């Protein structure tokens, strides 16, 4: 999957406009010690999930938590659906967006970073399948 599409989805879930993504990402990068080179690598290449570092998974968590969408590994589905529908990839099929969020909210993982990343991947997967 392409990084930009992946982060656009996280942004949609995190109640932000695409214009706010760099500022939000920078805050989380600083908190997690993720370099600009790490970010650039994912932006320019197809993302190989086996190469995703723990800190990159925590970036998903950080982005979602900053808006109160994720807390203690649980996603608040009342917040993101209305915001998610502002993005063309999600807006084109509101029923699919709602269904994906509902189906993905109970993703499991060893910790909140793993859960946040699993939720994001799940929603992405639901939207890329026809």
Coordinates of C-alpha atoms in Angstrom, one line a residue:
X1 CA 0.0 0.0 0.0
X2 CA 1.2 3.5 -0.6
X3 CA 2.1 5.5 2.5
X4 CA 0.2 8.7 1.4
X5 CA -3.1 6.8 1.0
X6 CA -2.4 5.0 4.3
X7 CA -1.9 8.3 6.2
X8 CA -4.8 9.9 4.5
X9 CA -6.9 7.2 6.0
X10 CA -5.4 7.7 9.5
X11 CA -6.1 11.4 9.1
X12 CA -9.7 10.7 8.2
X13 CA -10.0 8.5 11.3
X14 CA -8.2 11.1 13.4
X15 CA -10.6 13.9 12.7
X16 CA -8.2 16.1 10.8
X17 CA -8.1 17.7 7.4
X18 CA -5.3 16.6 5.0
X19 CA -3.7 20.1 5.5
X20 CA -3.2 19.4 9.2
X21 CA -1.5 16.1 8.6
X22 CA 2.1 17.4 8.5
X23 CA 1.8 19.3 11.8
X24 CA 0.1 16.4 13.5
X25 CA 2.7 13.9 12.1
X26 CA 5.6 16.1 13.1
X27 CA 4.3 16.2 16.7
X28 CA 4.1 12.5 16.8
X29 CA 7.5 12.0 15.1
X30 CA 9.2 14.1 17.7
X31 CA 7.4 12.2 20.5
X32 CA 8.4 8.8 19.0
X33 CA 11.9 9.7 17.6
X34 CA 10.9 9.0 14.1
X35 CA 13.2 10.7 11.5
X36 CA 12.1 12.5 8.4
X37 CA 14.1 9.8 6.5
X38 CA 11.8 7.1 8.0
X39 CA 8.7 9.0 6.9
X40 CA 10.2 9.7 3.4
X41 CA 10.9 6.0 3.0
X42 CA 7.3 5.1 3.5
X43 CA 6.1 7.9 1.3
X44 CA 8.1 6.9 -1.7
X45 CA 7.7 3.2 -1.7
X46 CA 5.0 0.6 -1.5
X47 CA 4.7 -0.3 2.1
X48 CA 5.9 -3.8 3.0
X49 CA 4.1 -4.6 6.3
X50 CA 7.0 -6.8 7.4
X51 CA 9.2 -3.8 7.4
X52 CA 7.0 -1.6 9.6
X53 CA 8.8 -0.7 12.8
X54 CA 7.2 -0.6 16.2
X55 CA 7.6 3.2 16.3
X56 CA 5.8 3.5 12.9
X57 CA 2.9 1.5 14.4
X58 CA 3.0 3.8 17.4
X59 CA 2.7 6.7 15.0
X60 CA -0.8 5.4 14.1
X61 CA -1.6 5.3 17.8
X62 CA -0.3 8.8 18.4
X63 CA -2.2 10.3 15.4
X64 CA -5.5 8.7 16.5
X65 CA -5.0 9.5 20.2
X66 CA -4.3 13.2 19.7
X67 CA -7.9 13.7 18.6
X68 CA -9.4 11.4 21.2
X69 CA -10.4 8.9 18.5
X70 CA -8.4 6.1 20.2
X71 CA -8.2 5.6 23.9
X72 CA -6.9 2.4 25.7
X73 CA -6.8 0.6 22.4
X74 CA -10.5 1.3 21.5
X75 CA -11.7 3.5 18.7
X76 CA -14.6 5.9 19.2
X77 CA -16.7 5.2 16.1
X78 CA -19.0 8.2 16.8
X79 CA -16.3 10.7 16.0
X80 CA -14.5 9.4 12.9
X81 CA -17.4 8.5 10.6
X82 CA -18.6 12.0 10.0
X83 CA -15.0 13.2 9.5
X84 CA -14.0 10.2 7.5
X85 CA -16.7 10.9 5.0
X86 CA -15.0 14.2 4.0
X87 CA -12.3 12.2 2.2
X88 CA -13.1 11.0 -1.3
X89 CA -11.8 7.5 -0.7
X90 CA -14.3 7.1 2.1
X91 CA -17.0 9.5 1.0
X92 CA -17.8 7.6 -2.2
X93 CA -19.4 4.8 -0.2
X94 CA -20.7 6.0 3.3
X95 CA -22.2 2.6 4.0
X96 CA -18.9 0.9 3.4
X97 CA -17.2 3.4 5.6
X98 CA -19.5 2.8 8.5
X99 CA -19.4 -0.9 8.1
X100 CA -15.6 -0.9 7.9
X101 CA -15.3 1.2 11.1
X102 CA -17.7 -1.1 12.9
X103 CA -16.0 -4.3 11.7
X104 CA -12.5 -3.0 12.6
X105 CA -13.1 -1.4 16.0
X106 CA -12.4 -4.6 17.9
X107 CA -9.0 -5.4 16.4
X108 CA -6.6 -7.0 18.8
X109 CA -2.9 -6.6 19.5
X110 CA -0.3 -6.9 22.2
X111 CA -0.5 -3.2 23.1
X112 CA -2.1 0.0 22.0
X113 CA 0.4 0.6 19.2
X114 CA -0.3 -2.8 17.7
X115 CA -4.1 -2.3 18.1
X116 CA -4.0 1.2 16.4
X117 CA -2.0 -0.1 13.5
X118 CA -4.3 -3.2 13.2
X119 CA -7.4 -0.9 13.1
X120 CA -5.9 1.3 10.5
X121 CA -4.9 -1.7 8.3
X122 CA -8.3 -3.3 8.7
X123 CA -10.1 -0.2 7.6
X124 CA -7.7 0.3 4.7
X125 CA -8.1 -3.3 3.7
X126 CA -11.9 -3.0 3.7
X127 CA -11.7 0.0 1.4
X128 CA -9.3 -1.4 -1.1
X129 CA -11.3 -4.6 -1.6
X130 CA -14.0 -4.3 -4.2

